[in-house]
GROMACS .gro file of C-alpha atoms in nm:
model
  235
    1MET     CA    1   1.004  -1.493   3.822
    2PHE     CA    2   1.140  -1.577   3.444
    3HIS     CA    3   0.742  -1.593   3.276
    4THR     CA    4   0.681  -1.227   3.476
    5LEU     CA    5   1.025  -1.176   3.258
    6SER     CA    6   0.956  -1.297   2.977
    7LEU     CA    7   0.638  -1.113   2.888
    8SER     CA    8   0.723  -0.812   2.994
    9LEU     CA    9   1.030  -0.807   2.686
   10SER     CA   10   0.705  -0.943   2.536
   11GLY     CA   11   0.503  -0.671   2.622
   12ILE     CA   12   0.785  -0.446   2.499
   13ASN     CA   13   0.866  -0.596   2.254
   14ALA     CA   14   0.502  -0.565   2.107
   15SER     CA   15   0.452  -0.202   2.233
   16LEU     CA   16   0.834  -0.076   1.962
   17LYS     CA   17   0.627  -0.276   1.667
   18HIS     CA   18   0.342  -0.134   1.691
   19SER     CA   19   0.538   0.219   1.728
   20MET     CA   20   0.783   0.136   1.456
   21ASP     CA   21   0.428   0.036   1.301
   22SER     CA   22   0.264   0.374   1.338
   23ASN     CA   23   0.584   0.552   1.291
   24TRP     CA   24   0.677   0.453   0.930
   25LEU     CA   25   0.619   0.726   0.708
   26TYR     CA   26   0.763   0.961   0.930
   27VAL     CA   27   1.068   0.811   0.877
   28LEU     CA   28   1.043   0.795   0.577
   29LEU     CA   29   0.964   1.120   0.515
   30GLN     CA   30   1.269   1.267   0.705
   31LYS     CA   31   1.517   1.111   0.425
   32SER     CA   32   1.336   1.331   0.193
   33THR     CA   33   1.582   1.546  -0.024
   34ALA     CA   34   1.578   1.856  -0.302
   35ASP     CA   35   1.771   1.582  -0.545
   36PRO     CA   36   1.506   1.468  -0.776
   37LEU     CA   37   1.753   1.112  -0.815
   38GLU     CA   38   1.721   1.060  -0.402
   39ARG     CA   39   1.349   1.234  -0.423
   40LEU     CA   40   1.240   0.898  -0.733
   41LYS     CA   41   1.425   0.636  -0.451
   42LEU     CA   42   1.296   0.702  -0.178
   43GLY     CA   43   0.921   0.770  -0.422
   44ASN     CA   44   0.903   0.453  -0.516
   45VAL     CA   45   0.960   0.278  -0.161
   46ILE     CA   46   0.674   0.516  -0.004
   47LEU     CA   47   0.487   0.431  -0.303
   48ASN     CA   48   0.512   0.051  -0.226
   49GLU     CA   49   0.486   0.057   0.175
   50ILE     CA   50   0.155   0.330   0.147
   51SER     CA   51  -0.017   0.081  -0.132
   52GLN     CA   52   0.018  -0.216   0.153
   53ARG     CA   53  -0.028   0.015   0.483
   54LYS     CA   54  -0.284   0.268   0.656
   55VAL     CA   55  -0.158   0.574   0.705
   56SER     CA   56  -0.158   0.753   1.067
   57PRO     CA   57  -0.440   0.950   1.145
   58HIS     CA   58  -0.214   1.204   1.302
   59PRO     CA   59  -0.294   1.567   1.194
   60LYS     CA   60  -0.004   1.654   1.196
   61LEU     CA   61   0.166   1.380   1.025
   62VAL     CA   62  -0.072   1.406   0.756
   63ASN     CA   63   0.036   1.799   0.732
   64ASP     CA   64   0.381   1.696   0.748
   65PHE     CA   65   0.329   1.402   0.427
   66LEU     CA   66   0.120   1.614   0.190
   67ASP     CA   67   0.357   1.933   0.234
   68VAL     CA   68   0.625   1.716   0.104
   69MET     CA   69   0.427   1.525  -0.172
   70SER     CA   70   0.302   1.927  -0.279
   71GLY     CA   71   0.667   2.009  -0.280
   72TRP     CA   72   0.759   1.726  -0.548
   73LEU     CA   73   0.449   1.767  -0.730
   74THR     CA   74   0.520   2.112  -0.836
   75GLY     CA   75   0.882   2.060  -0.853
   76SER     CA   76   1.118   2.027  -1.177
   77ASN     CA   77   1.159   1.766  -1.180
   78PHE     CA   78   0.851   1.527  -1.479
   79LYS     CA   79   0.914   1.171  -1.239
   80VAL     CA   80   0.887   1.345  -0.979
   81THR     CA   81   0.563   1.475  -1.038
   82ILE     CA   82   0.511   1.153  -1.127
   83ILE     CA   83   0.588   0.972  -0.852
   84GLY     CA   84   0.391   1.253  -0.599
   85LEU     CA   85   0.099   1.086  -0.811
   86GLU     CA   86   0.128   0.748  -0.738
   87ILE     CA   87   0.224   0.766  -0.377
   88LEU     CA   88  -0.141   1.054  -0.368
   89ASP     CA   89  -0.345   0.830  -0.559
   90ALA     CA   90  -0.255   0.455  -0.360
   91ALA     CA   91  -0.233   0.651  -0.045
   92LEU     CA   92  -0.590   0.790  -0.121
   93ARG     CA   93  -0.735   0.417  -0.161
   94THR     CA   94  -0.591   0.287   0.135
   95SER     CA   95  -0.654   0.573   0.397
   96PRO     CA   96  -0.936   0.718   0.248
   97GLU     CA   97  -1.085   0.782   0.609
   98VAL     CA   98  -0.811   0.949   0.667
   99LEU     CA   99  -0.678   1.182   0.408
  100ALA     CA  100  -1.051   1.316   0.200
  101SER     CA  101  -1.033   1.634   0.312
  102TYR     CA  102  -0.663   1.688   0.358
  103TYR     CA  103  -0.712   1.628   0.076
  104PHE     CA  104  -0.944   1.853   0.042
  105ASP     CA  105  -0.792   2.160   0.140
  106ARG     CA  106  -0.444   2.048  -0.132
  107LEU     CA  107  -0.740   2.091  -0.380
  108SER     CA  108  -0.543   2.408  -0.518
  109VAL     CA  109  -0.173   2.105  -0.624
  110LEU     CA  110  -0.401   1.907  -0.775
  111ILE     CA  111  -0.561   2.225  -1.006
  112GLU     CA  112  -0.227   2.363  -1.064
  113ARG     CA  113  -0.121   2.003  -1.194
  114MET     CA  114  -0.406   2.008  -1.467
  115GLY     CA  115  -0.246   2.220  -1.610
  116ASP     CA  116   0.062   2.070  -1.642
  117ALA     CA  117   0.270   2.057  -1.979
  118LYS     CA  118   0.298   1.744  -2.006
  119VAL     CA  119   0.002   1.463  -2.092
  120GLN     CA  120   0.055   1.249  -1.870
  121VAL     CA  121   0.033   1.435  -1.553
  122ARG     CA  122  -0.275   1.648  -1.680
  123GLU     CA  123  -0.440   1.322  -1.695
  124MET     CA  124  -0.361   1.157  -1.321
  125ALA     CA  125  -0.446   1.482  -1.162
  126ILE     CA  126  -0.657   1.428  -1.271
  127ASN     CA  127  -0.787   1.087  -1.237
  128LEU     CA  128  -0.732   1.222  -0.861
  129CYS     CA  129  -0.963   1.470  -0.839
  130ARG     CA  130  -1.277   1.223  -1.029
  131GLN     CA  131  -1.146   0.985  -0.741
  132LEU     CA  132  -1.205   1.188  -0.438
  133ALA     CA  133  -1.542   1.358  -0.583
  134TYR     CA  134  -1.733   0.943  -0.508
  135LEU     CA  135  -1.511   0.864  -0.118
  136GLU     CA  136  -1.734   0.889   0.120
  137ASN     CA  137  -1.821   1.244   0.276
  138SER     CA  138  -1.757   1.410  -0.010
  139SER     CA  139  -1.977   1.485  -0.320
  140PRO     CA  140  -1.865   1.608  -0.649
  141VAL     CA  141  -2.099   1.846  -0.523
  142MET     CA  142  -1.797   1.970  -0.253
  143LEU     CA  143  -1.516   1.884  -0.617
  144LEU     CA  144  -1.775   2.120  -0.838
  145ASP     CA  145  -1.710   2.433  -0.586
  146ARG     CA  146  -1.341   2.435  -0.508
  147LEU     CA  147  -1.365   2.466  -0.946
  148CYS     CA  148  -1.625   2.710  -0.893
  149GLY     CA  149  -1.345   2.979  -0.694
  150HIS     CA  150  -1.248   3.308  -0.796
  151GLY     CA  151  -0.920   3.260  -1.038
  152THR     CA  152  -0.967   2.847  -0.995
  153GLY     CA  153  -1.132   2.539  -1.205
  154PHE     CA  154  -1.342   2.733  -1.434
  155GLU     CA  155  -1.207   3.078  -1.401
  156HIS     CA  156  -0.857   2.922  -1.429
  157LYS     CA  157  -0.592   3.168  -1.651
  158GLN     CA  158  -0.479   2.775  -1.768
  159TRP     CA  159  -0.654   2.762  -2.029
  160LEU     CA  160  -0.540   2.387  -1.937
  161VAL     CA  161  -0.688   2.439  -1.664
  162LYS     CA  162  -0.961   2.492  -1.796
  163VAL     CA  163  -1.000   2.225  -2.039
  164GLY     CA  164  -0.975   1.949  -1.698
  165SER     CA  165  -1.178   2.110  -1.463
  166LEU     CA  166  -1.502   2.201  -1.797
  167ASN     CA  167  -1.367   1.736  -1.881
  168ILE     CA  168  -1.539   1.642  -1.528
  169LEU     CA  169  -1.781   1.826  -1.482
  170ARG     CA  170  -1.861   1.631  -1.820
  171ASP     CA  171  -1.842   1.374  -1.600
  172PHE     CA  172  -1.996   1.425  -1.311
  173LEU     CA  173  -2.340   1.520  -1.571
  174SER     CA  174  -2.330   1.211  -1.729
  175ASP     CA  175  -2.253   1.027  -1.382
  176SER     CA  176  -2.452   1.237  -1.142
  177PHE     CA  177  -2.664   1.464  -1.279
  178ALA     CA  178  -2.877   1.482  -1.047
  179LEU     CA  179  -2.629   1.567  -0.786
  180VAL     CA  180  -2.512   1.865  -0.949
  181ILE     CA  181  -2.792   2.005  -1.129
  182PRO     CA  182  -2.810   2.292  -0.933
  183GLN     CA  183  -2.521   2.385  -0.948
  184ALA     CA  184  -2.424   2.353  -1.343
  185ILE     CA  185  -2.778   2.482  -1.408
  186ASN     CA  186  -2.532   2.796  -1.234
  187LEU     CA  187  -2.300   2.782  -1.506
  188ILE     CA  188  -2.460   2.779  -1.700
  189PRO     CA  189  -2.354   3.202  -1.815
  190LYS     CA  190  -2.009   3.144  -1.682
  191LEU     CA  191  -2.001   2.835  -1.980
  192CYS     CA  192  -2.161   3.004  -2.264
  193ARG     CA  193  -1.880   3.321  -2.180
  194LEU     CA  194  -1.640   3.063  -2.180
  195THR     CA  195  -1.732   2.900  -2.570
  196ASN     CA  196  -1.602   3.257  -2.666
  197ASP     CA  197  -1.263   3.204  -2.522
  198PRO     CA  198  -0.922   3.320  -2.706
  199ASN     CA  199  -0.828   2.895  -2.668
  200SER     CA  200  -1.068   2.666  -2.899
  201GLU     CA  201  -1.010   2.408  -2.640
  202VAL     CA  202  -1.184   2.556  -2.400
  203ARG     CA  203  -1.468   2.611  -2.639
  204ASP     CA  204  -1.491   2.299  -2.762
  205ALA     CA  205  -1.504   2.203  -2.384
  206SER     CA  206  -1.762   2.447  -2.299
  207THR     CA  207  -1.969   2.372  -2.535
  208ASN     CA  208  -1.956   1.985  -2.512
  209CYS     CA  209  -2.073   2.112  -2.169
  210LEU     CA  210  -2.389   2.304  -2.243
  211VAL     CA  211  -2.494   2.058  -2.468
  212ASP     CA  212  -2.435   1.739  -2.270
  213LEU     CA  213  -2.644   1.964  -1.988
  214MET     CA  214  -2.968   2.020  -2.261
  215VAL     CA  215  -2.926   1.661  -2.416
  216TYR     CA  216  -3.019   1.550  -1.955
  217GLY     CA  217  -3.165   1.859  -1.878
  218GLY     CA  218  -3.420   1.899  -2.183
  219LYS     CA  219  -3.606   2.192  -2.268
  220PRO     CA  220  -3.596   2.401  -1.909
  221ILE     CA  221  -3.171   2.367  -1.944
  222ILE     CA  222  -3.246   2.588  -2.295
  223ALA     CA  223  -3.489   2.790  -2.187
  224LYS     CA  224  -3.179   2.868  -1.982
  225ILE     CA  225  -2.923   2.861  -2.229
  226ALA     CA  226  -3.090   3.127  -2.480
  227ASN     CA  227  -3.197   3.348  -2.172
  228THR     CA  228  -2.815   3.368  -2.116
  229ARG     CA  229  -2.883   3.580  -2.477
  230ILE     CA  230  -2.455   3.547  -2.400
  231LEU     CA  231  -2.446   3.307  -2.733
  232ASN     CA  232  -2.524   3.397  -2.977
  233GLU     CA  233  -2.823   3.209  -3.257
  234GLN     CA  234  -2.549   3.079  -3.509
  235LYS     CA  235  -2.406   2.880  -3.187
   0.00000   0.00000   0.00000
């Protein structure tokens, strides 16, 4: 009888431990408040845990997690935004198979942060996008599709977002040319127009993309660029 009771208690304890292990993120998310100081404290706890533990694939939990992180990223506190990006980065490293598709659904939040006033935020957002592009069941092609959307990425009203998108394109041309060349060819007219952008950094970044395209693609690409008749002869 005592042996049976002991086995029963062991089973209950194991069940409770499994429940606690799978619900740890839910418990922490419930503590999120609007107070920046509290967010920073909680953020450090979440970052520590999420760097070592898998995120449960339960859709509601993942969406709740990304709702909270999106709120942190779009807030006005620089330090909270940074800790939010660090958490998203760590979570993607430990649970890529769970989170990648959800991150794509929320990609607009990262794209907006590519236009942040703080250099560190911009760089972290761009790096997270790059990381996302090379996960299993993902690709640079998928990310470029999002950056080509109307009013976003290459067409964003914020010039810093345009520059970030162009720099991502340059990375893809360098690392995955064969994959992205069809999209890059379709982007040629847009890249040519961006060489006339009011902002000098956008002009430089788009020019660099065209130069890379010509270097990697050779004469056929040079001919396509010339045929757009958007660039003047001097350019």
